[in-house]
Short mmCIF file of C-alpha atoms in Angstrom, two decimals:
data_model
loop_
_atom_site.label_atom_id
_atom_site.label_comp_id
_atom_site.label_asym_id
_atom_site.label_seq_id
_atom_site.Cartn_x
_atom_site.Cartn_y
_atom_site.Cartn_z
CA MET A 5 -2.53 9.05 20.68
CA ALA A 6 -4.57 12.21 21.08
CA ASP A 7 -8.34 11.95 20.88
CA ALA A 8 -9.59 10.57 17.55
CA LEU A 9 -11.89 12.80 15.58
CA HIS A 10 -14.51 11.95 13.01
CA MET A 11 -16.55 14.19 10.76
CA THR A 12 -20.28 14.14 11.42
CA ASN A 13 -21.29 16.40 8.54
CA ASP A 14 -21.38 14.32 5.34
CA ARG A 15 -22.39 17.12 3.00
CA PRO A 16 -22.07 16.37 -0.72
CA VAL A 17 -18.78 17.57 -2.18
CA ARG A 18 -20.46 20.09 -4.48
CA ASP A 19 -22.14 21.75 -1.50
CA ARG A 20 -18.73 22.39 0.04
CA LEU A 21 -17.31 24.16 -3.02
CA ALA A 22 -17.31 27.85 -3.81
CA ASP A 23 -17.39 26.76 -7.47
CA PRO A 24 -19.41 23.53 -7.76
CA THR A 25 -18.64 23.26 -11.50
CA LEU A 26 -15.13 22.06 -10.59
CA PHE A 27 -16.61 18.74 -9.49
CA ARG A 28 -17.12 16.91 -12.78
CA GLU A 29 -18.50 13.39 -13.15
CA ALA A 30 -17.44 13.09 -16.79
CA ALA A 31 -14.27 12.35 -18.75
CA LEU A 32 -12.63 14.90 -21.05
CA ILE A 33 -11.82 13.99 -24.68
CA GLY A 34 -10.95 16.52 -27.36
CA GLY A 35 -12.58 19.38 -25.49
CA THR A 36 -15.84 17.48 -24.91
CA TRP A 37 -17.02 16.18 -21.55
CA ILE A 38 -18.01 12.54 -21.99
CA GLU A 39 -20.44 10.52 -19.88
CA SER A 40 -21.42 6.85 -20.11
CA GLU A 41 -24.19 4.59 -18.94
CA LYS A 42 -21.68 2.36 -17.17
CA ARG A 43 -20.20 4.25 -14.25
CA ILE A 44 -17.74 3.64 -11.43
CA PRO A 45 -18.54 4.80 -7.88
CA VAL A 46 -15.94 6.81 -5.99
CA THR A 47 -15.97 6.69 -2.19
CA ASN A 48 -14.60 8.83 0.61
CA PRO A 49 -12.12 6.54 2.41
CA ALA A 50 -12.88 8.24 5.73
CA THR A 51 -16.62 7.52 5.65
CA SER A 52 -17.00 4.90 2.89
CA ALA A 53 -19.77 7.11 1.48
CA VAL A 54 -20.08 7.36 -2.31
CA ILE A 55 -19.19 10.92 -3.31
CA GLY A 56 -19.76 10.59 -7.05
CA HIS A 57 -19.43 8.46 -10.17
CA ILE A 58 -17.12 8.51 -13.17
CA PRO A 59 -17.56 7.07 -16.68
CA ALA A 60 -16.26 3.54 -17.18
CA LEU A 61 -14.50 4.14 -20.50
CA GLY A 62 -12.33 1.67 -22.38
CA GLN A 63 -10.03 1.11 -25.31
CA ALA A 64 -12.16 2.74 -28.00
CA ASP A 65 -12.52 5.92 -25.94
CA THR A 66 -8.78 5.92 -25.33
CA THR A 67 -8.16 5.67 -29.07
CA HIS A 68 -10.50 8.63 -29.54
CA ALA A 69 -8.54 10.63 -26.98
CA ILE A 70 -5.20 9.75 -28.57
CA ASN A 71 -6.47 10.82 -31.98
CA ALA A 72 -7.74 14.09 -30.49
CA ALA A 73 -4.35 14.71 -28.90
CA ALA A 74 -2.50 13.94 -32.15
CA ALA A 75 -4.74 16.36 -34.06
CA ALA A 76 -4.34 19.16 -31.53
CA MET A 77 -0.62 18.91 -30.94
CA PRO A 78 0.89 20.41 -34.15
CA ALA A 79 -0.68 23.84 -33.64
CA TRP A 80 0.32 23.84 -29.97
CA ALA A 81 3.89 22.81 -30.77
CA ALA A 82 4.09 25.55 -33.40
CA LEU A 83 3.47 28.25 -30.80
CA SER A 84 6.46 29.97 -29.29
CA ALA A 85 7.67 28.69 -25.95
CA ALA A 86 6.68 32.04 -24.44
CA GLU A 87 3.09 31.62 -25.70
CA ARG A 88 2.83 28.12 -24.27
CA GLY A 89 4.34 29.38 -21.03
CA ALA A 90 1.76 32.17 -20.79
CA THR A 91 -1.08 29.64 -21.02
CA LEU A 92 0.51 27.51 -18.32
CA ARG A 93 0.93 30.59 -16.16
CA GLN A 94 -2.82 31.16 -16.51
CA LEU A 95 -3.39 27.61 -15.30
CA PHE A 96 -1.11 28.24 -12.32
CA ASP A 97 -3.05 31.39 -11.41
CA LEU A 98 -6.35 29.49 -11.62
CA MET A 99 -5.03 26.68 -9.44
CA ARG A 100 -3.99 29.20 -6.81
CA ALA A 101 -7.31 31.04 -7.04
CA ASN A 102 -9.24 27.77 -6.60
CA ARG A 103 -6.88 26.26 -4.04
CA GLU A 104 -9.50 25.69 -1.36
CA ASP A 105 -11.97 23.97 -3.69
CA LEU A 106 -9.25 21.76 -5.14
CA ALA A 107 -8.15 20.81 -1.63
CA ILE A 108 -11.72 19.97 -0.59
CA ILE A 109 -12.14 17.69 -3.60
CA MET A 110 -8.87 15.96 -2.78
CA THR A 111 -9.70 15.37 0.88
CA ALA A 112 -13.14 14.03 -0.06
CA GLU A 113 -11.75 11.41 -2.43
CA GLN A 114 -8.30 10.67 -0.98
CA GLY A 115 -8.80 11.22 2.73
CA LYS A 116 -5.70 13.25 3.61
CA PRO A 117 -6.15 16.09 6.12
CA LEU A 118 -7.35 19.31 4.52
CA THR A 119 -4.18 21.14 5.54
CA GLU A 120 -2.11 18.54 3.68
CA ALA A 121 -4.42 18.75 0.66
CA ARG A 122 -3.86 22.51 0.51
CA GLY A 123 -0.13 21.87 0.62
CA GLU A 124 -0.39 19.41 -2.25
CA ILE A 125 -2.27 21.93 -4.38
CA ASP A 126 0.55 24.41 -3.79
CA TYR A 127 3.06 21.71 -4.71
CA ALA A 128 1.08 20.74 -7.82
CA ALA A 129 0.81 24.35 -8.93
CA SER A 130 4.56 24.83 -8.48
CA PHE A 131 5.23 22.37 -11.34
CA ILE A 132 3.00 24.37 -13.67
CA ALA A 133 4.78 27.62 -12.71
CA TRP A 134 8.23 26.05 -13.03
CA PHE A 135 7.67 24.54 -16.46
CA ALA A 136 5.87 27.64 -17.74
CA GLU A 137 9.25 29.30 -17.36
CA GLU A 138 11.36 26.28 -18.28
CA ALA A 139 9.69 26.13 -21.71
CA THR A 140 11.57 29.28 -22.73
CA ARG A 141 14.91 27.71 -21.74
CA VAL A 142 14.76 24.77 -24.14
CA GLY A 143 17.60 25.42 -26.51
CA GLY A 144 19.97 23.73 -28.92
CA ASP A 145 23.60 23.71 -29.91
CA ILE A 146 25.85 24.53 -32.84
CA ILE A 147 28.79 22.16 -32.79
CA PRO A 148 32.01 23.05 -34.64
CA SER A 149 32.24 20.84 -37.69
CA PRO A 150 35.42 18.96 -38.57
CA THR A 151 34.60 19.48 -42.25
CA PRO A 152 34.90 22.83 -44.06
CA GLY A 153 31.65 24.16 -45.51
CA ARG A 154 29.46 22.33 -42.97
CA ARG A 155 27.69 23.26 -39.77
CA ILE A 156 26.30 20.88 -37.13
CA LEU A 157 23.01 21.96 -35.60
CA VAL A 158 21.38 20.17 -32.63
CA MET A 159 17.76 21.00 -31.85
CA ARG A 160 15.15 19.71 -29.42
CA GLN A 161 11.59 18.98 -30.50
CA PRO A 162 8.49 17.69 -28.66
CA VAL A 163 8.44 13.91 -28.43
CA GLY A 164 4.76 13.63 -29.40
CA VAL A 165 1.54 12.57 -27.74
CA PHE A 166 2.20 11.28 -24.23
CA GLY A 167 0.23 9.10 -21.87
CA ALA A 168 0.26 9.75 -18.14
CA ILE A 169 -0.95 7.11 -15.69
CA THR A 170 -1.16 8.61 -12.22
CA PRO A 171 -1.67 7.21 -8.69
CA TRP A 172 -4.19 7.92 -5.95
CA ASN A 173 -1.84 9.08 -3.21
CA PHE A 174 -1.00 12.50 -4.70
CA PRO A 175 -3.81 12.96 -7.23
CA ALA A 176 -3.00 16.52 -8.28
CA ALA A 177 0.79 16.77 -8.00
CA MET A 178 1.45 13.56 -9.91
CA ILE A 179 -0.54 14.97 -12.85
CA THR A 180 1.12 18.39 -12.99
CA ARG A 181 4.58 16.86 -12.53
CA LYS A 182 3.97 14.95 -15.77
CA ALA A 183 1.65 17.18 -17.78
CA GLY A 184 3.40 20.46 -16.90
CA PRO A 185 6.66 19.63 -18.70
CA GLY A 186 4.80 17.81 -21.48
CA TRP A 187 2.64 20.80 -22.30
CA ALA A 188 5.59 23.18 -21.93
CA ALA A 189 7.57 21.12 -24.44
CA GLY A 190 4.73 21.28 -26.98
CA CYS A 191 3.18 17.85 -26.44
CA ALA A 192 -0.44 16.75 -25.94
CA ALA A 193 -1.61 14.61 -23.03
CA VAL A 194 -3.85 11.61 -22.47
CA ILE A 195 -4.17 11.24 -18.70
CA ARG A 196 -5.54 8.22 -16.88
CA PRO A 197 -6.04 9.07 -13.18
CA ALA A 198 -6.54 6.43 -10.51
CA SER A 199 -10.18 5.37 -10.14
CA GLN A 200 -10.01 6.00 -6.39
CA THR A 201 -9.17 9.70 -6.91
CA PRO A 202 -10.34 10.91 -10.33
CA PHE A 203 -12.07 14.13 -9.33
CA SER A 204 -8.84 16.05 -8.64
CA ALA A 205 -7.72 15.28 -12.19
CA LEU A 206 -11.06 16.26 -13.69
CA ALA A 207 -11.05 19.55 -11.76
CA LEU A 208 -7.62 20.29 -13.24
CA GLY A 209 -9.13 19.56 -16.66
CA VAL A 210 -11.78 22.22 -16.03
CA LEU A 211 -9.12 24.74 -15.09
CA ALA A 212 -6.95 23.80 -18.08
CA GLU A 213 -9.86 24.67 -20.36
CA ARG A 214 -10.39 27.99 -18.59
CA ALA A 215 -6.69 28.76 -18.86
CA GLY A 216 -6.95 28.53 -22.65
CA LEU A 217 -5.29 25.19 -23.25
CA PRO A 218 -6.62 24.23 -26.72
CA PRO A 219 -9.10 21.33 -26.97
CA GLY A 220 -7.32 18.00 -27.31
CA LEU A 221 -4.22 19.02 -25.35
CA CYS A 222 -5.67 17.75 -22.07
CA ASN A 223 -7.59 14.49 -22.36
CA ILE A 224 -8.64 12.70 -19.15
CA ILE A 225 -9.82 9.10 -19.44
CA THR A 226 -11.50 7.27 -16.57
CA GLY A 227 -12.31 3.58 -16.44
CA ASP A 228 -10.80 0.11 -16.34
CA PRO A 229 -7.01 0.54 -16.25
CA GLU A 230 -6.09 -2.51 -18.33
CA PRO A 231 -7.72 -1.63 -21.70
CA ILE A 232 -6.75 2.02 -21.28
CA ALA A 233 -3.12 1.13 -20.53
CA ALA A 234 -3.09 -1.40 -23.37
CA GLU A 235 -4.06 1.31 -25.84
CA LEU A 236 -1.65 3.89 -24.42
CA THR A 237 1.23 1.42 -24.65
CA GLY A 238 0.23 -0.11 -27.98
CA ASN A 239 -0.95 2.85 -30.05
CA PRO A 240 1.87 4.11 -32.29
CA LEU A 241 0.65 7.72 -31.99
CA VAL A 242 1.68 7.69 -28.34
CA ARG A 243 5.42 8.28 -28.24
CA LYS A 244 5.93 8.67 -24.49
CA LEU A 245 4.47 7.05 -21.36
CA SER A 246 4.91 8.38 -17.85
CA PHE A 247 3.77 6.19 -14.97
CA THR A 248 3.81 6.47 -11.19
CA GLY A 249 2.89 3.35 -9.25
CA SER A 250 4.13 -0.05 -8.20
CA THR A 251 7.26 -1.67 -9.61
CA ALA A 252 5.28 -4.73 -10.72
CA ILE A 253 2.87 -2.71 -12.84
CA GLY A 254 5.67 -0.47 -14.08
CA ALA A 255 7.61 -3.48 -15.32
CA ARG A 256 4.53 -4.74 -17.13
CA LEU A 257 3.98 -1.36 -18.79
CA LEU A 258 7.64 -1.26 -19.84
CA ALA A 259 7.20 -4.64 -21.51
CA GLN A 260 4.10 -3.38 -23.31
CA CYS A 261 5.96 -0.26 -24.48
CA ALA A 262 8.97 -2.23 -25.73
CA PRO A 263 7.55 -3.32 -29.13
CA GLY A 264 6.87 0.31 -30.02
CA VAL A 265 10.17 1.50 -28.49
CA LYS A 266 8.35 4.27 -26.65
CA LYS A 267 10.11 6.75 -24.44
CA THR A 268 9.19 6.06 -20.80
CA SER A 269 9.42 7.62 -17.35
CA MET A 270 8.79 5.29 -14.44
CA GLU A 271 8.47 6.44 -10.82
CA LEU A 272 7.99 3.15 -9.01
CA GLY A 273 8.14 1.62 -5.54
CA GLY A 274 10.34 2.68 -2.66
CA ASN A 275 11.80 1.34 0.57
CA ALA A 276 13.45 4.44 1.95
CA PRO A 277 15.99 4.06 4.75
CA PHE A 278 16.11 6.75 7.44
CA VAL A 279 19.54 6.51 9.03
CA VAL A 280 20.23 8.24 12.35
CA PHE A 281 23.80 8.37 13.67
CA ASP A 282 24.81 8.81 17.30
CA ASP A 283 26.01 12.37 16.64
CA ALA A 284 22.70 13.48 15.11
CA ASP A 285 20.65 16.34 16.51
CA LEU A 286 17.96 14.20 18.16
CA ASP A 287 15.19 16.80 18.02
CA ALA A 288 15.87 17.50 14.34
CA ALA A 289 16.02 13.78 13.54
CA VAL A 290 12.68 13.10 15.21
CA GLU A 291 11.08 16.08 13.51
CA GLY A 292 12.38 14.88 10.14
CA ALA A 293 11.26 11.33 10.89
CA MET A 294 7.69 12.43 11.61
CA ALA A 295 7.55 14.38 8.36
CA ALA A 296 9.16 11.65 6.28
CA LYS A 297 6.98 8.88 7.73
CA PHE A 298 3.53 10.20 8.61
CA ARG A 299 2.81 12.73 5.86
CA ASN A 300 -0.19 11.47 3.89
CA THR A 301 -0.63 8.74 6.53
CA GLY A 302 2.58 7.13 5.29
CA GLN A 303 1.12 6.63 1.82
CA ALA A 304 4.02 8.04 -0.20
CA CYS A 305 6.72 6.39 -2.31
CA THR A 306 9.28 8.63 -0.60
CA ALA A 307 8.02 7.79 2.91
CA ALA A 308 10.66 6.57 5.35
CA ASN A 309 10.15 2.82 5.45
CA ARG A 310 13.04 1.60 7.64
CA PHE A 311 14.45 3.61 10.56
CA ILE A 312 18.05 2.48 10.93
CA VAL A 313 19.30 4.00 14.19
CA GLN A 314 22.74 3.73 15.77
CA ALA A 315 22.92 1.96 19.13
CA GLY A 316 24.06 5.00 21.15
CA ILE A 317 21.01 7.09 20.25
CA HIS A 318 18.52 4.30 19.55
CA ASP A 319 16.63 4.27 22.86
CA ARG A 320 16.34 8.05 23.07
CA PHE A 321 15.13 8.18 19.46
CA VAL A 322 12.45 5.55 20.10
CA ALA A 323 11.27 7.32 23.27
CA ALA A 324 11.06 10.68 21.50
CA MET A 325 9.19 9.15 18.58
CA ALA A 326 6.72 7.54 20.98
CA THR A 327 6.01 10.92 22.55
CA ARG A 328 5.39 12.44 19.12
CA LEU A 329 3.03 9.62 18.14
CA ASP A 330 1.02 10.35 21.27
CA GLY A 331 0.29 13.79 19.81
CA LEU A 332 -1.06 12.57 16.48
CA VAL A 333 -4.80 12.98 15.91
CA VAL A 334 -6.54 10.38 13.78
CA GLY A 335 -9.78 11.19 12.00
CA ASP A 336 -11.60 12.50 8.98
CA GLY A 337 -9.54 14.95 6.99
CA PHE A 338 -12.27 17.59 7.12
CA THR A 339 -12.08 17.78 10.91
CA ASP A 340 -9.87 20.43 12.51
CA LYS A 341 -6.62 19.28 14.14
CA VAL A 342 -6.58 15.90 12.39
CA THR A 343 -3.05 14.90 11.37
CA ILE A 344 -3.59 11.29 10.29
CA GLY A 345 -6.34 10.36 7.85
CA PRO A 346 -7.56 6.98 6.63
CA LEU A 347 -5.81 4.53 4.40
CA ILE A 348 -7.19 4.53 0.89
CA GLU A 349 -9.17 1.25 1.03
CA PRO A 350 -9.69 -1.91 3.12
CA ARG A 351 -7.11 -3.88 1.12
CA ALA A 352 -4.44 -1.37 2.13
CA LEU A 353 -5.45 -1.70 5.77
CA GLU A 354 -5.13 -5.48 5.61
CA LYS A 355 -1.64 -5.27 4.09
CA VAL A 356 -0.36 -2.81 6.69
CA ASP A 357 -1.70 -4.87 9.58
CA ALA A 358 -0.22 -8.06 8.14
CA LEU A 359 3.22 -6.41 8.04
CA VAL A 360 2.90 -5.21 11.63
CA GLN A 361 1.74 -8.57 12.97
CA ASP A 362 4.56 -10.33 11.10
CA ALA A 363 7.14 -8.05 12.74
CA ILE A 364 5.69 -8.65 16.20
CA THR A 365 5.63 -12.40 15.62
CA ARG A 366 9.32 -12.27 14.68
CA GLY A 367 10.25 -10.48 17.89
CA ALA A 368 9.73 -6.75 17.30
CA ARG A 369 8.75 -4.73 20.37
CA LEU A 370 5.45 -2.89 20.00
CA VAL A 371 5.89 0.64 21.39
CA ARG A 372 2.72 2.34 20.13
CA GLY A 373 -0.32 1.35 18.07
CA GLY A 374 -0.19 -2.03 16.44
CA GLY A 375 -3.66 -2.56 15.07
CA LEU A 376 -6.83 -1.15 13.58
CA HIS A 377 -7.87 2.20 15.03
CA PRO A 378 -10.99 2.39 17.25
CA LEU A 379 -12.63 4.58 14.61
CA GLY A 380 -12.90 1.48 12.44
CA GLY A 381 -13.28 1.74 8.69
CA ASN A 382 -9.99 2.45 6.91
CA PHE A 383 -8.24 3.96 9.93
CA TYR A 384 -5.06 2.35 11.26
CA ALA A 385 -3.41 3.33 14.52
CA PRO A 386 -0.06 5.11 14.08
CA THR A 387 2.42 2.43 15.04
CA LEU A 388 5.99 2.38 16.35
CA LEU A 389 8.01 -0.85 16.43
CA ALA A 390 11.44 -1.18 18.02
CA ASP A 391 14.12 -3.88 17.92
CA VAL A 392 12.75 -5.08 14.61
CA PRO A 393 14.69 -8.01 13.11
CA VAL A 394 15.89 -7.67 9.54
CA ASP A 395 14.04 -10.81 8.51
CA ALA A 396 10.70 -9.08 9.19
CA ARG A 397 8.65 -8.29 6.10
CA VAL A 398 8.70 -4.56 6.95
CA PHE A 399 12.43 -4.52 6.17
CA GLY A 400 11.95 -5.59 2.56
CA GLU A 401 8.42 -4.48 1.65
CA GLU A 402 7.00 -1.02 1.14
CA ILE A 403 4.59 -0.36 4.03
CA PHE A 404 2.45 2.49 2.64
CA GLY A 405 0.90 3.17 6.02
CA PRO A 406 1.52 4.92 9.38
CA VAL A 407 4.02 2.39 10.70
CA ALA A 408 7.59 3.20 11.80
CA PRO A 409 9.84 0.14 12.31
CA VAL A 410 13.17 0.86 14.01
CA PHE A 411 16.29 -1.25 13.39
CA ARG A 412 19.49 -0.96 15.44
CA PHE A 413 23.04 -0.73 14.03
CA GLU A 414 26.54 -0.30 15.46
CA HIS A 415 28.88 1.04 12.76
CA GLU A 416 28.70 3.25 9.66
CA ALA A 417 29.51 0.43 7.25
CA GLU A 418 26.68 -1.62 8.75
CA ALA A 419 24.25 1.28 8.28
CA ILE A 420 25.18 1.61 4.61
CA ALA A 421 24.82 -2.14 4.07
CA LEU A 422 21.37 -2.15 5.71
CA ALA A 423 20.27 0.90 3.75
CA ASN A 424 21.26 -0.74 0.46
CA ALA A 425 19.84 -4.17 1.27
CA THR A 426 16.78 -3.62 -0.94
CA GLU A 427 15.87 -3.83 -4.59
CA TYR A 428 14.54 -0.27 -4.40
CA GLY A 429 16.38 3.02 -4.57
CA LEU A 430 14.03 5.99 -4.65
CA ALA A 431 14.63 8.12 -1.55
CA ALA A 432 16.85 7.91 1.53
CA TYR A 433 17.41 10.06 4.59
CA LEU A 434 20.30 10.42 7.01
CA TYR A 435 20.91 12.51 10.09
CA THR A 436 24.40 13.38 11.30
CA THR A 437 26.36 16.46 12.34
CA ASP A 438 29.60 15.06 10.85
CA LEU A 439 30.04 16.70 7.45
CA GLY A 440 32.46 14.05 6.22
CA ARG A 441 30.07 11.28 7.18
CA ALA A 442 27.21 13.12 5.48
CA PHE A 443 29.11 13.08 2.18
CA ARG A 444 30.37 9.50 2.57
CA VAL A 445 27.01 8.01 3.39
CA ALA A 446 25.02 10.10 0.90
CA GLU A 447 27.38 8.98 -1.85
CA ALA A 448 27.33 5.34 -0.76
CA ILE A 449 23.56 4.93 -0.43
CA GLU A 450 21.96 3.59 -3.60
CA ALA A 451 19.08 6.02 -4.08
CA GLY A 452 18.08 8.67 -6.58
CA MET A 453 17.40 11.23 -3.83
CA VAL A 454 19.00 11.65 -0.41
CA GLY A 455 17.90 14.01 2.33
CA VAL A 456 20.73 14.94 4.72
CA ASN A 457 19.21 16.36 7.89
CA GLU A 458 16.02 16.90 5.89
CA GLY A 459 12.77 14.94 6.10
CA ILE A 460 10.96 16.57 3.15
CA ILE A 461 12.94 16.60 -0.09
CA SER A 462 10.39 16.93 -2.91
CA THR A 463 10.41 20.21 -4.85
CA ALA A 464 9.68 21.23 -8.42
CA VAL A 465 13.20 22.55 -8.92
CA ALA A 466 15.03 19.28 -8.15
CA PRO A 467 15.16 16.06 -10.21
CA PHE A 468 12.75 13.49 -8.74
CA GLY A 469 13.38 9.82 -9.47
CA GLY A 470 15.04 6.63 -8.39
CA VAL A 471 17.53 3.91 -9.27
CA LYS A 472 17.36 0.11 -9.31
CA ALA A 473 13.74 -1.11 -9.16
CA SER A 474 12.47 2.35 -8.25
CA GLY A 475 12.29 3.52 -11.82
CA LEU A 476 13.68 5.28 -14.85
CA GLY A 477 14.00 8.95 -15.73
CA ARG A 478 13.53 12.12 -13.72
CA GLU A 479 10.59 14.45 -13.11
CA GLY A 480 10.78 18.09 -12.08
CA SER A 481 13.81 20.35 -12.45
CA ARG A 482 15.32 21.28 -15.80
CA GLN A 483 15.80 17.55 -16.46
CA GLY A 484 12.04 17.01 -16.29
CA ILE A 485 11.30 18.72 -19.59
CA GLU A 486 14.03 16.74 -21.33
CA GLU A 487 11.87 13.64 -20.86
CA TYR A 488 9.36 15.18 -23.31
CA LEU A 489 11.87 16.24 -25.96
CA GLU A 490 13.70 14.44 -28.72
CA MET A 491 17.13 15.54 -29.82
CA LYS A 492 17.64 16.02 -33.57
CA TYR A 493 20.98 16.52 -35.28
CA VAL A 494 20.97 18.45 -38.56
CA ALA A 495 24.08 18.49 -40.76
CA LEU A 496 24.14 21.67 -42.88
CA GLY A 497 26.36 21.17 -45.88
CA GLY A 498 27.16 23.07 -49.05
CA LEU A 499 27.86 26.30 -47.20
CA GLY A 500 31.02 26.86 -49.20
CA VAL A 501 34.51 27.79 -48.18
CA GLN A 502 35.62 31.40 -48.45
CA GLY A 503 38.26 31.70 -51.12
#
């Protein structure tokens, strides 16, 4: 590994911002910023320093936010799609204008390198821009009626108030990917960001106000997740819940939504295979592997989790990956040249190390890394494991850290079987120069998204989502707004028959 770097300047977040008012230590309900005596500290995972506090709100505050959303929504839904789109375009412009401040806030609370945080702000803004335009494309149908004197009209209307429960790993993009289509469709939002990374969400709330989003359309609740989630899933005014997080919690939320038959979108866990065939372009495969594995320090649901490499190219792939790991720079995200930041919290560090040690105990060969980084704290050394047995925990469990385990295979059918030997099915990657094989394997792999000779596949214009235990529904693309619409059929009778 290249030299590790650590930030020595622990300036308060507000002092780093061109606009300090973007850093808000209050929740947003019905256009009012809410504080509370009971507060939750938020720490920088790179330094463990407290960077601010957020209100510890609960069920009653969530009910207040839901009521505010329900009151505000009718007027918003009554606007034309072009008017709603214009407001969202204003929000996009403000996000772009405040890109650096938003990135600084994100790095301070999440830990990712500042260059990656800037990239996430661009990605988050792209959902707002996309759905600002997509709002005007929501249409209906007139279906020929089998009965004279009747017309069949199909229209799409906003589903209602929606709850969005978002994770800590992409604290801006996971909000705009949910709220962008919801607002575009004419719905009102109650957003519960992760307690580890709430300030990115609250900064977006500030910008939403400035963009002209009416009070009550953007409510942001911070606090204990259980009472907040209980109210979002149990309150009949909430007609839609969108969640990104673990499969276990997603299943529990689905059960809580079932009595009210709420519409749901679930983007859950992943265990992405990264399949490399003997005929692959080695340089391209390694480049894609680095992007798919080590972006955000491996803390992504779409991160490559299992590198399944054909025997003929296996050793060269491992050697090339080892060389690339030597060039990674671990440190605080605010330090220049850093490419690998900290894990989010000590518990995450413990899990990652337990997976690595289990693989080594079962016979995996340690090529690079393999333990806590000398920086200490929440830093883990980028790790490469070769000859990993399939009974190792890293084969079946989501790693969520900078660890690349490599498994060897001989034949195409074996690669497909290994790729599908998981309950998850979010993302998958494969590298080959054989076009026929690319189609065969992409079609055979059980995943909602497949990158063929591509290591980064997320974009606002494509449908994001998984199959099996990786979730329900799709976000982004034209399908994303459909998740926030209900279809209504109207039979128009009594139109008469021309005599």
